[in-house]
Short mmCIF file of C-alpha atoms and ligand atoms in Angstrom, two decimals:
data_model
loop_
_atom_site.label_atom_id
_atom_site.label_comp_id
_atom_site.label_asym_id
_atom_site.label_seq_id
_atom_site.Cartn_x
_atom_site.Cartn_y
_atom_site.Cartn_z
CA MET D 138 -0.08 -0.06 -0.06
CA PRO D 139 1.47 3.29 -0.94
CA THR D 140 1.95 5.68 1.86
CA SER D 141 0.24 8.30 -0.11
CA GLU D 142 -2.98 6.52 0.74
CA TYR D 143 -2.73 7.94 4.35
CA LEU D 144 -1.99 11.31 5.69
CA ASP D 145 -0.79 9.91 9.20
CA ALA D 146 0.08 6.21 8.24
CA LYS D 147 1.29 5.14 11.67
CA ILE D 148 -1.74 6.08 13.58
CA GLU D 149 -4.25 5.30 10.87
CA THR D 150 -3.01 1.79 10.40
CA ALA D 151 -2.17 1.25 14.15
CA THR D 152 -3.77 -1.73 15.93
CA LEU D 153 -6.69 -0.98 18.35
CA LYS D 154 -4.44 -1.91 21.19
CA GLU D 155 -1.75 0.57 19.99
CA VAL D 156 -4.25 3.36 19.74
CA GLN D 157 -5.88 2.55 23.16
CA LYS D 158 -2.37 2.76 24.65
CA VAL D 159 -1.93 6.24 23.42
CA GLN D 160 -5.49 7.22 24.36
CA GLU D 161 -5.10 5.78 28.08
CA ALA D 162 -2.00 7.81 28.69
CA LYS D 163 -3.46 11.04 27.26
CA LEU D 164 -6.80 10.65 29.06
CA ALA D 165 -4.85 10.47 32.42
CA ARG D 166 -3.19 13.86 31.53
CA GLN D 167 -6.43 15.29 30.45
CA LEU D 168 -8.00 14.37 33.67
CA ASP D 169 -5.14 15.95 35.67
CA TYR D 170 -5.74 19.13 33.75
CA LEU D 171 -9.61 18.85 34.35
CA PHE D 172 -9.17 18.39 38.09
CA ALA D 173 -6.61 21.21 38.21
CA ARG D 174 -8.26 23.80 35.87
CA SER D 175 -11.98 23.08 35.16
CA LEU D 176 -14.37 24.66 37.69
CA PHE D 177 -17.18 22.97 35.86
CA TYR D 178 -15.71 19.62 36.16
CA LYS D 179 -14.38 20.03 39.65
CA GLU D 180 -18.03 20.83 40.79
CA LYS D 181 -19.36 17.82 38.58
CA PHE D 182 -17.01 15.34 39.96
CA GLN D 183 -17.59 16.32 43.40
CA ALA D 184 -21.38 15.92 42.91
CA ALA D 185 -20.83 12.54 41.50
CA GLY D 186 -18.55 11.51 44.27
CA ILE D 187 -15.74 10.70 41.75
CA GLY D 188 -12.01 11.47 42.26
CA ARG D 189 -8.99 11.48 39.96
CA LYS D 190 -7.99 8.12 41.68
CA ASP D 191 -10.87 6.45 40.13
CA TYR D 192 -9.17 6.55 36.69
CA ARG D 193 -6.34 4.27 36.16
CA ARG D 194 -7.23 2.26 32.94
CA LEU D 195 -9.06 3.30 29.90
CA ARG D 196 -12.05 1.11 30.98
CA ASP D 197 -12.41 3.28 34.08
CA LEU D 198 -13.80 6.20 31.89
CA VAL D 199 -17.28 4.61 32.12
CA ARG D 200 -17.32 5.48 35.86
CA PHE D 201 -17.25 9.05 35.04
CA PRO D 202 -20.45 11.07 34.49
CA PHE D 203 -21.75 12.14 30.93
CA THR D 204 -21.70 15.88 29.89
CA THR D 205 -24.67 17.20 27.98
CA LYS D 206 -25.25 20.15 25.76
CA GLU D 207 -27.80 21.45 28.24
CA GLU D 208 -25.05 21.53 30.96
CA LEU D 209 -22.83 23.53 28.56
CA ARG D 210 -25.58 26.17 27.90
CA GLU D 211 -26.40 26.64 31.59
CA SER D 212 -22.63 27.01 32.38
CA GLN D 213 -22.32 29.71 29.68
CA ALA D 214 -25.34 31.49 31.12
CA ALA D 215 -24.00 31.12 34.63
CA GLN D 216 -20.44 32.48 33.72
CA PRO D 217 -20.59 34.53 30.53
CA PRO D 218 -19.14 34.83 28.12
CA LEU D 219 -17.77 31.42 27.62
CA GLY D 220 -18.87 29.33 30.64
CA LYS D 221 -17.56 27.59 33.63
CA HIS D 222 -16.39 24.69 31.37
CA VAL D 223 -13.73 26.89 29.91
CA ALA D 224 -10.33 25.73 31.36
CA ALA D 225 -7.99 27.97 29.60
CA ARG D 226 -7.05 31.59 30.27
CA LEU D 227 -8.92 34.21 28.28
CA ASP D 228 -5.82 35.52 26.72
CA ASP D 229 -4.77 32.08 25.43
CA ILE D 230 -7.84 31.77 23.44
CA ILE D 231 -7.14 32.69 19.82
CA ARG D 232 -10.56 32.14 18.18
CA VAL D 233 -14.29 31.67 18.94
CA HIS D 234 -16.89 29.78 16.98
CA SER D 235 -20.39 28.98 17.86
CA SER D 236 -22.66 26.02 17.45
CA THR D 237 -25.73 26.40 15.28
CA GLY D 238 -28.15 26.29 18.15
CA THR D 239 -31.81 26.07 17.59
CA THR D 240 -32.68 27.95 20.84
CA GLY D 241 -31.49 31.38 19.47
CA LYS D 242 -28.64 32.23 21.62
CA PRO D 243 -25.25 31.32 20.34
CA SER D 244 -23.32 28.55 22.12
CA PHE D 245 -19.69 29.71 22.04
CA VAL D 246 -16.70 27.34 21.69
CA GLY D 247 -13.20 28.85 22.11
CA ILE D 248 -9.97 27.38 21.06
CA THR D 249 -6.30 27.93 21.96
CA ARG D 250 -3.31 27.77 19.53
CA ALA D 251 -2.93 24.00 20.50
CA ASP D 252 -6.69 23.26 20.11
CA ALA D 253 -6.51 24.77 16.64
CA ARG D 254 -3.60 22.54 15.72
CA VAL D 255 -5.80 19.47 16.87
CA TRP D 256 -8.77 20.69 14.92
CA THR D 257 -6.57 21.17 11.82
CA ALA D 258 -5.09 17.64 12.19
CA THR D 259 -8.43 15.75 12.52
CA THR D 260 -10.10 17.87 9.80
CA ALA D 261 -7.06 17.25 7.41
CA ARG D 262 -7.21 13.58 8.19
CA SER D 263 -10.86 13.39 7.40
CA PHE D 264 -10.51 15.22 4.05
CA TYR D 265 -7.48 13.31 2.99
CA THR D 266 -9.37 9.97 3.95
CA GLN D 267 -12.07 11.21 1.67
CA GLY D 268 -9.57 11.43 -1.11
CA LEU D 269 -8.56 15.09 -1.03
CA ARG D 270 -5.10 15.57 -2.49
CA LYS D 271 -2.47 18.41 -2.82
CA SER D 272 -3.50 18.94 -6.57
CA ASP D 273 -7.19 19.56 -5.73
CA ILE D 274 -8.91 22.84 -6.12
CA VAL D 275 -11.71 22.94 -3.56
CA ILE D 276 -14.83 25.06 -3.71
CA HIS D 277 -16.01 25.54 0.00
CA ALA D 278 -19.67 26.21 -0.56
CA ALA D 279 -20.54 25.87 3.11
CA GLY D 280 -20.59 28.18 6.19
CA LEU D 281 -17.34 30.29 6.72
CA THR D 282 -17.83 32.43 9.50
CA MET D 283 -18.99 31.22 13.00
CA PHE D 284 -19.59 27.61 11.76
CA VAL D 285 -16.92 25.39 13.23
CA ALA D 286 -16.09 23.68 9.90
CA GLY D 287 -15.58 26.97 8.14
CA LEU D 288 -12.10 28.38 8.90
CA SER D 289 -11.21 24.95 10.22
CA SER D 290 -11.65 23.33 6.85
CA LYS D 291 -9.54 26.28 5.35
CA ASP D 292 -6.74 25.43 7.79
CA ALA D 293 -6.91 21.76 7.03
CA ILE D 294 -7.29 21.87 3.31
CA GLU D 295 -4.32 24.37 3.11
CA SER D 296 -2.38 22.02 5.44
CA ILE D 297 -2.57 19.33 2.86
CA GLY D 298 -1.44 21.80 0.15
CA ALA D 299 -4.63 21.86 -1.81
CA MET D 300 -6.30 25.14 -3.09
CA PHE D 301 -9.15 26.33 -0.87
CA VAL D 302 -11.64 28.70 -2.53
CA PRO D 303 -13.67 30.34 0.13
CA ILE D 304 -17.20 30.85 -1.39
CA GLY D 305 -19.51 30.49 1.60
CA THR D 306 -23.29 29.97 1.48
CA GLY D 307 -26.01 31.53 -0.54
CA ALA D 308 -23.62 32.42 -3.48
CA SER D 309 -24.39 30.00 -6.36
CA GLU D 310 -23.27 32.50 -9.02
CA LYS D 311 -19.81 33.00 -7.34
CA ALA D 312 -19.59 29.30 -6.91
CA LEU D 313 -20.31 28.46 -10.55
CA MET D 314 -17.88 31.01 -11.75
CA ALA D 315 -15.16 29.93 -9.51
CA ILE D 316 -15.60 26.37 -10.56
CA GLN D 317 -15.48 27.27 -14.35
CA LEU D 318 -12.54 29.76 -14.02
CA LEU D 319 -10.45 27.94 -11.58
CA LYS D 320 -11.36 24.56 -13.04
CA ALA D 321 -12.21 23.19 -9.57
CA THR D 322 -11.86 19.55 -8.90
CA ALA D 323 -13.88 19.27 -5.64
CA MET D 324 -16.55 20.82 -3.64
CA HIS D 325 -17.16 20.94 0.18
CA CYS D 326 -20.89 21.53 1.08
CA THR D 327 -23.86 20.06 2.64
CA PRO D 328 -25.73 17.33 0.72
CA SER D 329 -28.80 19.70 0.47
CA TYR D 330 -26.74 22.42 -1.12
CA ALA D 331 -25.31 19.88 -3.66
CA THR D 332 -28.86 18.77 -4.67
CA TYR D 333 -29.99 22.57 -4.69
CA PHE D 334 -26.95 23.66 -6.67
CA ALA D 335 -27.34 20.92 -9.33
CA GLU D 336 -30.92 22.22 -9.91
CA TRP D 337 -29.69 25.74 -9.92
CA VAL D 338 -26.99 25.14 -12.52
CA ARG D 339 -29.46 23.41 -14.77
CA ARG D 340 -32.24 26.02 -14.35
CA GLU D 341 -30.19 29.29 -14.18
CA ALA D 342 -26.98 28.58 -16.10
CA LYS D 343 -28.59 26.18 -18.56
CA LEU D 344 -25.73 23.75 -17.99
CA ASP D 345 -25.33 20.11 -17.13
CA PRO D 346 -23.56 20.09 -13.69
CA ARG D 347 -21.64 17.08 -14.99
CA GLU D 348 -20.01 19.31 -17.59
CA LEU D 349 -18.40 21.41 -14.81
CA GLY D 350 -15.79 18.75 -14.28
CA LEU D 351 -16.06 18.28 -10.30
CA LYS D 352 -14.62 14.88 -9.52
CA LYS D 353 -15.17 14.91 -5.64
CA LEU D 354 -18.05 16.14 -3.59
CA PHE D 355 -17.22 16.11 0.29
CA CYS D 356 -20.47 16.32 2.08
CA GLY D 357 -21.31 16.94 5.65
CA ALA D 358 -23.21 18.72 8.46
CA GLU D 359 -26.46 16.52 7.86
CA PRO D 360 -26.84 12.79 7.10
CA GLY D 361 -28.07 12.98 3.47
CA ALA D 362 -24.96 12.05 1.61
CA GLY D 363 -24.99 8.79 3.51
CA ILE D 364 -28.45 7.83 2.45
CA PRO D 365 -27.97 5.35 -0.50
CA ALA D 366 -30.64 6.79 -2.86
CA VAL D 367 -29.58 10.37 -2.08
CA ARG D 368 -25.93 9.55 -2.79
CA ALA D 369 -26.62 7.72 -5.94
CA GLN D 370 -28.65 10.75 -7.20
CA LEU D 371 -25.79 13.17 -6.33
CA GLU D 372 -23.16 11.23 -8.08
CA GLU D 373 -25.51 11.13 -11.08
CA ASP D 374 -26.12 14.84 -11.02
CA TRP D 375 -22.58 15.76 -10.59
CA GLY D 376 -20.59 12.93 -12.25
CA ALA D 377 -18.56 13.08 -9.07
CA ARG D 378 -17.63 10.67 -6.19
CA VAL D 379 -19.60 11.52 -2.99
CA THR D 380 -18.05 10.96 0.35
CA GLU D 381 -19.04 12.42 3.75
CA GLY D 382 -17.67 13.80 6.92
CA LEU D 383 -18.93 14.02 10.46
CA GLY D 384 -18.02 16.39 13.38
CA ASN D 385 -19.49 18.01 16.35
CA ALA D 386 -19.63 21.79 17.03
CA ASP D 387 -18.70 21.30 20.57
CA MET D 388 -15.95 18.75 20.13
CA ALA D 389 -14.12 19.05 16.78
CA PRO D 390 -15.35 20.27 13.26
CA ILE D 391 -14.68 17.17 11.47
CA LEU D 392 -13.84 13.81 13.32
CA PHE D 393 -14.88 11.19 10.77
CA GLY D 394 -14.23 10.85 7.13
CA GLU D 395 -15.44 8.26 4.64
CA CYS D 396 -12.64 6.77 2.50
CA THR D 397 -12.86 6.22 -1.34
CA ARG D 398 -14.17 2.76 -0.94
CA GLN D 399 -17.44 4.61 0.29
CA THR D 400 -18.22 2.07 2.96
CA GLY D 401 -19.09 4.52 5.83
CA MET D 402 -17.07 7.05 7.72
CA HIS D 403 -13.77 6.15 9.33
CA PHE D 404 -12.89 7.53 12.76
CA CYS D 405 -10.19 10.11 12.24
CA GLY D 406 -9.65 11.48 15.83
CA GLN D 407 -7.61 8.42 17.17
CA GLU D 408 -5.06 10.28 19.44
CA TYR D 409 -7.09 13.47 19.94
CA VAL D 410 -10.62 12.16 20.87
CA LEU D 411 -12.09 8.89 22.41
CA ALA D 412 -15.22 7.87 20.78
CA GLU D 413 -17.77 5.83 22.64
CA ILE D 414 -21.04 4.40 21.48
CA VAL D 415 -23.81 4.36 24.20
CA ASP D 416 -27.19 2.99 24.57
CA PRO D 417 -29.22 6.22 24.30
CA GLU D 418 -32.00 4.93 26.78
CA ASN D 419 -29.75 3.76 29.71
CA GLY D 420 -26.31 5.27 28.77
CA GLN D 421 -24.50 1.95 28.82
CA SER D 422 -21.39 1.87 26.84
CA LEU D 423 -21.58 -0.50 23.97
CA PRO D 424 -18.81 -2.39 22.13
CA ILE D 425 -17.73 -0.86 18.87
CA GLU D 426 -18.48 -3.77 16.63
CA LYS D 427 -20.16 -4.16 13.24
CA GLY D 428 -24.04 -3.71 13.50
CA VAL D 429 -23.84 -1.90 16.93
CA GLY D 430 -26.18 1.07 16.95
CA GLY D 431 -26.49 3.95 19.49
CA GLU D 432 -25.47 7.51 20.38
CA LEU D 433 -21.97 8.83 19.84
CA VAL D 434 -20.17 10.04 22.79
CA TYR D 435 -16.91 12.00 22.87
CA THR D 436 -14.11 12.54 25.35
CA SER D 437 -11.34 14.96 24.50
CA LEU D 438 -7.80 13.78 25.17
CA GLU D 439 -5.67 16.90 24.93
CA ARG D 440 -8.08 19.92 24.84
CA GLU D 441 -7.20 23.06 26.67
CA CYS D 442 -10.14 25.58 26.20
CA VAL D 443 -13.22 23.25 26.12
CA PRO D 444 -12.07 19.91 27.53
CA LEU D 445 -15.18 17.65 27.52
CA LEU D 446 -15.54 14.31 29.21
CA ARG D 447 -18.18 11.80 27.78
CA PHE D 448 -19.98 14.43 25.80
CA ARG D 449 -23.33 13.23 24.56
CA THR D 450 -23.64 14.33 20.98
CA ARG D 451 -27.08 13.13 20.34
CA ASP D 452 -25.91 11.77 16.92
CA ARG D 453 -27.53 8.29 16.38
CA VAL D 454 -25.06 6.00 14.53
CA THR D 455 -24.54 2.50 13.29
CA VAL D 456 -21.15 0.76 13.20
CA LEU D 457 -20.51 -0.69 9.74
CA GLY D 458 -17.17 -2.24 10.40
CA THR D 459 -13.69 -2.26 12.11
CA SER D 460 -11.66 -3.12 9.10
CA CYS D 461 -11.49 -1.85 5.54
CA PRO D 462 -9.78 -2.64 2.22
CA CYS D 463 -8.08 0.63 2.43
CA GLY D 464 -6.03 -0.50 5.36
CA ARG D 465 -7.21 1.97 7.85
CA THR D 466 -7.81 0.29 11.22
CA SER D 467 -10.40 2.74 12.75
CA PHE D 468 -14.05 1.79 12.82
CA ARG D 469 -16.45 2.83 10.20
CA LEU D 470 -20.04 4.23 10.77
CA ARG D 471 -23.05 5.88 9.24
CA CYS D 472 -24.94 8.60 11.02
CA ILE D 473 -28.70 8.12 10.73
CA GLY D 474 -29.83 11.35 12.48
CA ARG D 475 -29.96 13.09 15.68
CA THR D 476 -31.92 12.04 18.79
CA ASP D 477 -33.88 15.32 18.50
CA ASP D 478 -35.21 14.37 15.00
CA MET D 479 -36.30 10.95 15.96
CA LEU D 480 -40.09 10.21 15.74
CA ILE D 481 -41.94 7.43 17.52
CA VAL D 482 -45.01 5.91 15.52
CA LEU D 483 -46.74 3.01 17.24
CA GLY D 484 -43.75 2.38 19.31
CA VAL D 485 -41.42 2.29 16.36
CA ASN D 486 -38.41 4.59 16.13
CA VAL D 487 -38.32 6.43 12.96
CA PHE D 488 -35.70 8.76 11.62
CA PRO D 489 -36.78 11.16 8.86
CA SER D 490 -33.60 10.19 6.83
CA ALA D 491 -34.94 6.62 6.60
CA ILE D 492 -38.19 7.80 5.04
CA ARG D 493 -36.16 10.19 2.69
CA ASP D 494 -34.09 7.22 1.48
CA ILE D 495 -37.39 5.40 0.46
CA ILE D 496 -38.79 8.35 -1.34
CA SER D 497 -35.49 9.00 -3.06
CA SER D 498 -35.35 5.44 -4.26
CA LEU D 499 -38.43 6.12 -6.23
CA HIS D 500 -36.76 8.67 -8.41
CA PRO D 501 -37.42 9.63 -11.32
CA ARG D 502 -41.15 9.30 -10.41
CA THR D 503 -40.43 11.33 -7.24
CA THR D 504 -38.03 14.35 -7.18
CA GLY D 505 -36.63 13.02 -3.89
CA GLU D 506 -38.15 16.07 -2.03
CA MET D 507 -40.37 15.30 0.91
CA ARG D 508 -41.63 16.69 4.13
CA ILE D 509 -42.97 14.88 7.18
CA VAL D 510 -45.79 16.94 8.51
CA LEU D 511 -46.16 17.16 12.34
CA GLU D 512 -49.40 18.59 13.71
CA GLU D 513 -48.28 18.09 17.31
CA PRO D 514 -44.81 18.23 18.81
CA GLY D 515 -42.89 14.79 18.69
CA PRO D 516 -41.42 12.52 19.28
CA LYS D 517 -44.56 10.54 19.60
CA VAL D 518 -46.83 10.85 16.36
CA MET D 519 -50.31 9.76 16.02
CA PRO D 520 -50.69 7.30 13.17
CA PRO D 521 -50.75 7.53 10.18
CA LEU D 522 -47.57 9.63 9.69
CA LYS D 523 -48.34 12.39 7.15
CA ILE D 524 -45.89 12.90 4.38
CA VAL D 525 -45.90 15.29 1.54
CA VAL D 526 -43.94 13.92 -1.54
CA GLU D 527 -43.04 15.78 -4.76
CA HIS D 528 -43.79 13.66 -7.88
CA SER D 529 -41.85 14.68 -11.05
CA ALA D 530 -43.26 16.60 -13.97
CA ALA D 531 -43.28 13.67 -16.22
CA PRO D 532 -46.62 11.92 -16.39
CA CYS D 533 -47.16 8.83 -14.26
CA ASN D 534 -50.06 7.30 -12.45
CA LEU D 535 -50.37 9.36 -9.32
CA ALA D 536 -52.78 7.04 -7.39
CA GLU D 537 -50.31 4.09 -8.08
CA LEU D 538 -47.38 6.02 -6.88
CA LYS D 539 -49.04 7.06 -3.64
CA ASN D 540 -50.05 3.49 -2.96
CA GLU D 541 -46.59 2.22 -3.72
CA ILE D 542 -44.87 4.76 -1.30
CA GLU D 543 -47.31 3.93 1.50
CA LYS D 544 -46.72 0.22 1.00
CA ARG D 545 -42.91 0.52 0.90
CA ILE D 546 -42.75 2.56 4.00
CA LYS D 547 -44.96 0.04 5.73
CA ALA D 548 -42.94 -2.97 4.47
CA THR D 549 -39.53 -1.28 5.31
CA LEU D 550 -40.32 0.71 8.61
CA SER D 551 -43.34 -1.11 9.88
CA ILE D 552 -45.41 2.22 10.21
CA PRO D 553 -48.55 3.35 8.62
CA CYS D 554 -48.37 6.71 6.61
CA SER D 555 -50.41 8.78 4.49
CA VAL D 556 -48.88 10.27 1.41
CA GLU D 557 -50.03 13.44 -0.27
CA LEU D 558 -48.35 14.04 -3.68
CA VAL D 559 -47.54 17.55 -4.88
CA VAL D 560 -46.03 18.59 -8.18
CA ALA D 561 -42.23 19.07 -8.55
CA GLY D 562 -40.90 22.40 -7.45
CA THR D 563 -43.73 22.77 -4.67
CA LEU D 564 -41.64 22.27 -1.50
CA PRO D 565 -39.15 24.99 -0.54
CA ARG D 566 -35.50 24.19 -1.16
CA TYR D 567 -32.80 24.83 1.51
CA GLU D 568 -29.34 26.07 0.62
CA MET D 569 -27.72 25.03 4.10
CA LYS D 570 -29.32 22.32 5.90
CA GLY D 571 -32.33 20.43 4.40
CA GLN D 572 -35.51 20.38 6.39
CA LEU D 573 -37.31 16.86 6.31
CA VAL D 574 -40.00 17.86 8.96
CA LYS D 575 -42.62 20.45 8.70
CA LYS D 576 -43.78 21.50 12.26
CA VAL D 577 -47.38 22.84 11.61
CA TYR D 578 -47.93 23.33 15.27
CA GLU D 579 -45.35 25.99 15.50
CA ASN D 580 -47.35 28.40 13.25
CA LYS D 581 -50.70 27.64 14.86
CA GLY D 582 -52.33 30.83 16.05
CA ALA D 583 -50.37 32.91 13.60
CA VAL D 584 -52.43 34.51 10.88
ZN1 ZN J 159 -11.54 2.62 4.19
#
C-alpha cells in the first residue's frame, strides 16, 4: 500500500491496542488538567462523588458522568461569556466559534493555539481520507464565519497543500464562476446544497452540472450524503464521487471521514478524541462492533479551552465495520440522524432520513423532495404519519405512486403513513441544511 494512501500512516494503520495505549496515557493527562483547571468538572465530579484516583485504565472512563449540551448552555449562562467549562485563560484563546443552536442564543466554543492544531489535524485527516489531495482545487460552498467547519476546513485543506476557494453559502453564481474559471476539482458543502446547486445550475445557467468537471464532493453537517438513494442521485447529478464527513460543533469540526471505498466514515480522531457508542436509553457503553447502533459520545484527550468528558452528541450512528480494504484500522459508521429528530410511531423509532431514503429510491417518479408533517410536537406521532412527497413533472399514475410509497414505508419501517403528492418544485429548497420535517403546530395561531 503506498503511503500516499494515508496522511498519518502510523496512527491510521495502528492496531486498536496501540491506539488505546496512546489514549489511556493522554486521558490520564487530560483528567489531571480537568481536576486542576476546570471549575465545571471540579463541581461535577464532586457531585458525582468521583475522584482522580478513580481513573487508572481506559476502561475506568465509564465510571465518570456524561456531559450534556444543556449543561454547557447553563454553564455559559452562569458564567458569561464562555462558561464555567472553559479551562484556558481568556488571553490564551485565539478564536471563538459558535454552534448552530436552535434555541436562538449562540453557544460559543473557544480554542487555544494548541486546540486549533488538533482541529486542523483531525479535519485534514478526514479530508485526506475522503480522497482530497494536494492537486485539488476545492470550492468551499458551506458556512465560513462562526460555523466550526468553516475556517477549520480552510486550515485543514491548506495544510494538505490543496487550493481552498472560500465561497461560503448563498452564493451560487460565485460558486459557478469559480468552478469554471479555476477548473475546480472538488466541492465541500452540505448534501442539501449539492442537490440545490445542481438544480440551480440546470435552471439558471442552462448547464449540465456534470460538464463542470467536479470529481469529488465532500459532504457533511447533515446525514443526506450517506443515504444510499440520495448519494446515487448526487453522483448522477454531478458525475462526481460523493463521500461524507462528520463532526460536532462542541468537540471538533470534523472527526470522521469516509474513504474512497465509500463504505461508511472512518474515525479520524484516534489520538485526540476518544469515541464511545452508548445506549441512548440507559447510557450503557456498547462495544464498537459491526452492527452496533447507538449514540456517539466523545471525550477530548488533549483539549485546553473546552475539555469535555463523555459528551453526549445526540448523533445516532450505526457501526458498519472495524476493518477496511483501504488498510485503515479505525471503525466505520453511518450517522442516521439526531436524537432530536427521531419520531416514534406506534412504538417504532423512525428517523426522517430513513423515510427520505425510500422516497429518493423512487426517483425519477419522485423528485426526492419530501416533508413529514407534524401537527403536534414529537417524538410521539399519532398514526398515520403524514408525508408530503413531490412527484416529477413527467406523467405517471399518481394513485399508483401514492399507494406504492405507502406500501414501501409500511414494509420497510413497519409504520402506517398517508402520502400527499404535490407537483415538482412545490416544496421549498434549502441551501444550508435540508428540512425533512414541517412543524405545523409552530405556526398555529399565527395569521
Ligand atoms: Zn477505508
